[in-house]
C-alpha positions as semicolon CSV with decimal commas, in nm:
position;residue;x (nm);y (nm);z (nm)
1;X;0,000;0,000;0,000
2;X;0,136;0,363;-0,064
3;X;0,238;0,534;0,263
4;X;0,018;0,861;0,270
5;X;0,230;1,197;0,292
6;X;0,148;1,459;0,546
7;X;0,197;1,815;0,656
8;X;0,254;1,845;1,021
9;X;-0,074;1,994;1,043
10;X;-0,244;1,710;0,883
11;X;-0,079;1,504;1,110
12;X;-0,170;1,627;1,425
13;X;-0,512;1,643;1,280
14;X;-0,542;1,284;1,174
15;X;-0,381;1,181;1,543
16;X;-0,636;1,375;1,706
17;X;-0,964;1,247;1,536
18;X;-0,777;0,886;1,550
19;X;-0,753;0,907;1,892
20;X;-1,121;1,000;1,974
21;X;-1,251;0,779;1,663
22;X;-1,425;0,471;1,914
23;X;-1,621;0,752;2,092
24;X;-1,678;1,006;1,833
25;X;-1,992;0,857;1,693
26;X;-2,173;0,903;2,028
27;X;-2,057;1,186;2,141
28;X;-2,052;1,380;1,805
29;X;-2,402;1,547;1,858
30;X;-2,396;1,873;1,715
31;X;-2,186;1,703;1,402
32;X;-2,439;1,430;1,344
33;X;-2,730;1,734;1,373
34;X;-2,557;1,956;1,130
35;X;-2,479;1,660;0,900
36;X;-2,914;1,607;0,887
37;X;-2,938;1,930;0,809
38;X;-2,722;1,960;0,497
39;X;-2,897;1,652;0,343
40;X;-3,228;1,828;0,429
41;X;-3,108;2,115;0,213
42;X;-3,017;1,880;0,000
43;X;-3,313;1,736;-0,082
44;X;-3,491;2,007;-0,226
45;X;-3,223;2,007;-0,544
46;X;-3,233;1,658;-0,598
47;X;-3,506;1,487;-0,762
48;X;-3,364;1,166;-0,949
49;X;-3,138;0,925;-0,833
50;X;-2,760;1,000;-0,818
51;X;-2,506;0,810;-1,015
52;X;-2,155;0,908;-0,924
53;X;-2,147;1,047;-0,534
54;X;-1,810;1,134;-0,375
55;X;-1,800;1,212;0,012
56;X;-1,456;1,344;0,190
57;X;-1,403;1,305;0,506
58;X;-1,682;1,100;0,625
59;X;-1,530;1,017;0,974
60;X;-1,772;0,790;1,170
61;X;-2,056;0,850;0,869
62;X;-2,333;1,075;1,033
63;X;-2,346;1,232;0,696
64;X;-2,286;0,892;0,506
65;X;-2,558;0,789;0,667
66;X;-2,795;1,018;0,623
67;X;-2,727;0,990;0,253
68;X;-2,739;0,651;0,219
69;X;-3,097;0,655;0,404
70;X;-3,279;0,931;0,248
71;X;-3,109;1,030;-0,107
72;X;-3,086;0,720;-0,377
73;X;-2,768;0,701;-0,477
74;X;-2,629;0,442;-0,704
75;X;-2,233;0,412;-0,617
76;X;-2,050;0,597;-0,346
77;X;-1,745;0,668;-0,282
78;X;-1,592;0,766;0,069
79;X;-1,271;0,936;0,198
80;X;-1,121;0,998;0,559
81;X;-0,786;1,116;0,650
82;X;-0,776;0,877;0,909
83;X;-0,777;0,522;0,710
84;X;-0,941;0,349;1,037
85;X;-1,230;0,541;0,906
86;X;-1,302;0,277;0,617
87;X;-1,400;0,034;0,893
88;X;-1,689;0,273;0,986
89;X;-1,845;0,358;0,682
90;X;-1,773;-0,029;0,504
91;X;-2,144;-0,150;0,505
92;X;-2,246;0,192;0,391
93;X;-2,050;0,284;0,091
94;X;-1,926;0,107;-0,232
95;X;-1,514;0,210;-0,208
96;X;-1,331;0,429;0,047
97;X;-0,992;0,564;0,014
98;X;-0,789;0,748;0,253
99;X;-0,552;1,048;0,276
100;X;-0,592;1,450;0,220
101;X;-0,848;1,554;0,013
102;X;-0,639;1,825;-0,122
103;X;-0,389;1,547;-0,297
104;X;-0,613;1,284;-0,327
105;X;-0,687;1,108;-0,643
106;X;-1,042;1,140;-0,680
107;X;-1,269;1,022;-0,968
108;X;-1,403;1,289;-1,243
109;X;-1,756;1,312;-1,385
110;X;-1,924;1,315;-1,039
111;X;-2,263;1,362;-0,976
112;X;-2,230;1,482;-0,647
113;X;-1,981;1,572;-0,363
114;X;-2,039;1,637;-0,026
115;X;-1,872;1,653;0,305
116;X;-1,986;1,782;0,648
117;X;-1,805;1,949;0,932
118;X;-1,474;1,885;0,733
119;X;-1,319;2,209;0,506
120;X;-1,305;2,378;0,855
121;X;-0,943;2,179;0,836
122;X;-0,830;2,276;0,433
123;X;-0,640;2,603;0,493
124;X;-0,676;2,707;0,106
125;X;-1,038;2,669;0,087
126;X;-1,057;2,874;-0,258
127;X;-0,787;2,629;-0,448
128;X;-1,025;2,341;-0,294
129;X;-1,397;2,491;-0,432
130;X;-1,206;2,480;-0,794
131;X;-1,048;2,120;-0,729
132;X;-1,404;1,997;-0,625
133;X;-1,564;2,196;-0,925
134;X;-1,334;2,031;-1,206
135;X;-1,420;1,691;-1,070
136;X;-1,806;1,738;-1,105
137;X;-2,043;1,676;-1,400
138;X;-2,223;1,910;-1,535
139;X;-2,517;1,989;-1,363
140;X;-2,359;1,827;-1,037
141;X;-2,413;1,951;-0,692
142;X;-2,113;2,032;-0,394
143;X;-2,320;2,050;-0,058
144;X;-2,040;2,147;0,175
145;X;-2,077;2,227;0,583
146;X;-1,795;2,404;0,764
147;X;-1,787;2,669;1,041
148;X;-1,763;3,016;1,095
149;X;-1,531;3,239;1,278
150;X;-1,823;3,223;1,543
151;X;-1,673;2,896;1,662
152;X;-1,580;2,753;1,993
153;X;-1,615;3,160;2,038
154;X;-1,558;3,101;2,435
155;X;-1,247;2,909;2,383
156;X;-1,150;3,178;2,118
157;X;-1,229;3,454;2,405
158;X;-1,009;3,259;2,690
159;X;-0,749;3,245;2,452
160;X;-0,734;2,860;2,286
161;X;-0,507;2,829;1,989
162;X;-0,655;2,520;1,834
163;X;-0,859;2,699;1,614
164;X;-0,900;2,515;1,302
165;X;-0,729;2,753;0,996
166;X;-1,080;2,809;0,798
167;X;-1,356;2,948;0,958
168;X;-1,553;3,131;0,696
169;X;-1,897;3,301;0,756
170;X;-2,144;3,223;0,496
171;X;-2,113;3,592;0,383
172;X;-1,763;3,491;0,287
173;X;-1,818;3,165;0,084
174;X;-1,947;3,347;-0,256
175;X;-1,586;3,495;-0,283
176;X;-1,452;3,144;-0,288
177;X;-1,684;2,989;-0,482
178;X;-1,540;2,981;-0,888
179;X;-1,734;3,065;-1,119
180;X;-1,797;2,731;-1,291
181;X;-2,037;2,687;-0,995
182;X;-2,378;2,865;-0,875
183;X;-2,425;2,895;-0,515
184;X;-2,805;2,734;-0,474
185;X;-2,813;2,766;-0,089
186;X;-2,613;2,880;0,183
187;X;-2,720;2,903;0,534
188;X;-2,530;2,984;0,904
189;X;-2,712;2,929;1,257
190;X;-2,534;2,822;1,608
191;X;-2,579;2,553;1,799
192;X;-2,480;2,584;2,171
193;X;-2,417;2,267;2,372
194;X;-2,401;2,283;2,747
195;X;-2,195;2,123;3,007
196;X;-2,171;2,071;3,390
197;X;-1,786;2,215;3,406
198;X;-1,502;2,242;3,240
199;X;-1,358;1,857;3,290
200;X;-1,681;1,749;3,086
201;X;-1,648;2,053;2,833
202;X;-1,275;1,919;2,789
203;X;-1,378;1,567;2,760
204;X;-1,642;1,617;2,489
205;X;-1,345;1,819;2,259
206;X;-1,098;1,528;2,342
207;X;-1,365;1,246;2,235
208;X;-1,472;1,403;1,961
209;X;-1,107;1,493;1,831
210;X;-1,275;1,865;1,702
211;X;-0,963;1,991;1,871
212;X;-0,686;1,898;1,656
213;X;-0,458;2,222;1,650
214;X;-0,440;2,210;2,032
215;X;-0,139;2,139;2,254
216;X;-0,244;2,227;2,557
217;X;-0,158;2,022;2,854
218;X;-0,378;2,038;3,150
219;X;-0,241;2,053;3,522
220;X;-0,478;2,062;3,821
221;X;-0,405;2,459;3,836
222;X;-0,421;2,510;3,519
223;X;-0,777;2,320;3,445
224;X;-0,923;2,498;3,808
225;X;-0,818;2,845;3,662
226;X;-0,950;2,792;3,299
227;X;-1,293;2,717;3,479
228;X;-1,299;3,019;3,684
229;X;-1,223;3,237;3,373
230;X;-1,521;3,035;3,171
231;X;-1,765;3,069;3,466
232;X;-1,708;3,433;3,488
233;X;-1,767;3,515;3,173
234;X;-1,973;3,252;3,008
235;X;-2,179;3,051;3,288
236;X;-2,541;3,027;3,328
237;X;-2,719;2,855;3,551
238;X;-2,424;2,614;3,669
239;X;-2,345;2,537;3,301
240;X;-2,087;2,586;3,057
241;X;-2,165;2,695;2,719
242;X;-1,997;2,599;2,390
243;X;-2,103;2,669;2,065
244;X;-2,066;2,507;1,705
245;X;-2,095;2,770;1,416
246;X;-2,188;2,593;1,152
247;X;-2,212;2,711;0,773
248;X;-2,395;2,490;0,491
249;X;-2,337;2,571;0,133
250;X;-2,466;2,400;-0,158
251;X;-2,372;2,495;-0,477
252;X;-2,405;2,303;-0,887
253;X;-2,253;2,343;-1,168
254;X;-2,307;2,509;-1,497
């Protein structure tokens, strides 16, 4: 098998989600919710079955799931950076190939690509849209879900640094888009999760791996202090806020 080639970045990326991938699927509420909602938007611009479908980074497969069960689609391929991620998504999809999905070698001709909760991670998000593009049929569809720079905004306020490098706001996404492709819908709205403290807040970001630029490391001091400083400026109630900004974008082709 060819060894996959990574940027430190990706790296640190892929170890994170690897590391949370057995508890991910459970705990990856707000993921699995967005990924419903971008084949609900979805549905509306689809109204025969689709031939050639092309999903990247499917992780656990909240969105290849929700495919699979509401959209018909006739083959499907599937791509994670983390290759454990094949083992997830094998009953559900035809082939699945790992690595970066700004190198990978991806079919043409596609009917449809998709991918939720994923370009967050591709720092040129522009050079991506026109990748994605030249790989589409005409008339094909890119339904797309990222975040804005709305998210983790607490963390952002107490000063985290694992910030993935592309938030965009959904004002932001026509400027990216090329030209070969007309934006159909494009949508933003938080969701806020709440938690009992900071240990559980931490625990959620570790299982779900959505953390992947951090390299924090937590003493008892440190971890006390970090939950004074949320309390006081984001506690309600006894809970802990943190919010998901997520942005869903579907666009076809000319």
């Amino acid at each position: 098998m060819k060894s996959i080639v990574l940027d430190p970045d990706q790296r640190r990326v892929r170890q994170s989600f690897r590391r949370g991938l057995a508890s991910y699927h459970d705990n990856a509420e707000a993921q699995a919710r967005i990924a419903q909602e971008l084949v609900s938007a979805l549905e509306t611009h689809i109204t025969t079955p689709v031939k050639r479908t092309f999903e990247f980074g499917c992780g656990t497969g909240h969105l290849t799931e929700a495919l699979r069960g509401r959209i018909v689609i006739d083959w499907m391929l599937a791509n994670d950076l983390v290759p454990e991620c094949g083992d997830a998504v094998r009953e559900t999809v035809d082939a699945f190939v790992a690595g970066p999905i700004e190198t990978l070698s991806i079919p043409t001709v596609l009917d449809l690509i998709c991918s939720a909760s994923t370009v967050q991670w591709i720092p040129d998000q522009t050079q991506l849209l026109q990748r994605l593009s030249d790989h589409l049929a005409p008339g094909g569809l890119l339904a797309l879900s990222g975040f804005g720079t709305g998210q983790f905004r607490e963390l952002q306020a107490l000063g985290s640094s694992a910030a993935a490098p592309g938030y965009c706001n959904a004002e932001d996404w026509a400027a990216k888009v090329p030209a070969s492709l007309d934006i159909l819908h494009l949508a933003q709205a938080p969701i806020v999760m709440w938690f009992d403290g900071a240990l559980p807040l931490l625990k959620h970001l570790r299982k779900t791996g959505v953390n992947g630029q951090s390299r924090e490391q937590w003493s008892r001091a440190k971890l006390t202090d970090f939950e004074r400083r949320y309390v006081e400026q984001f506690g309600q109630d006894g809970k802990l806020p943190l919010t998901y900004d997520p942005v869903w974008m579907i666009a076809r082709k000319g």
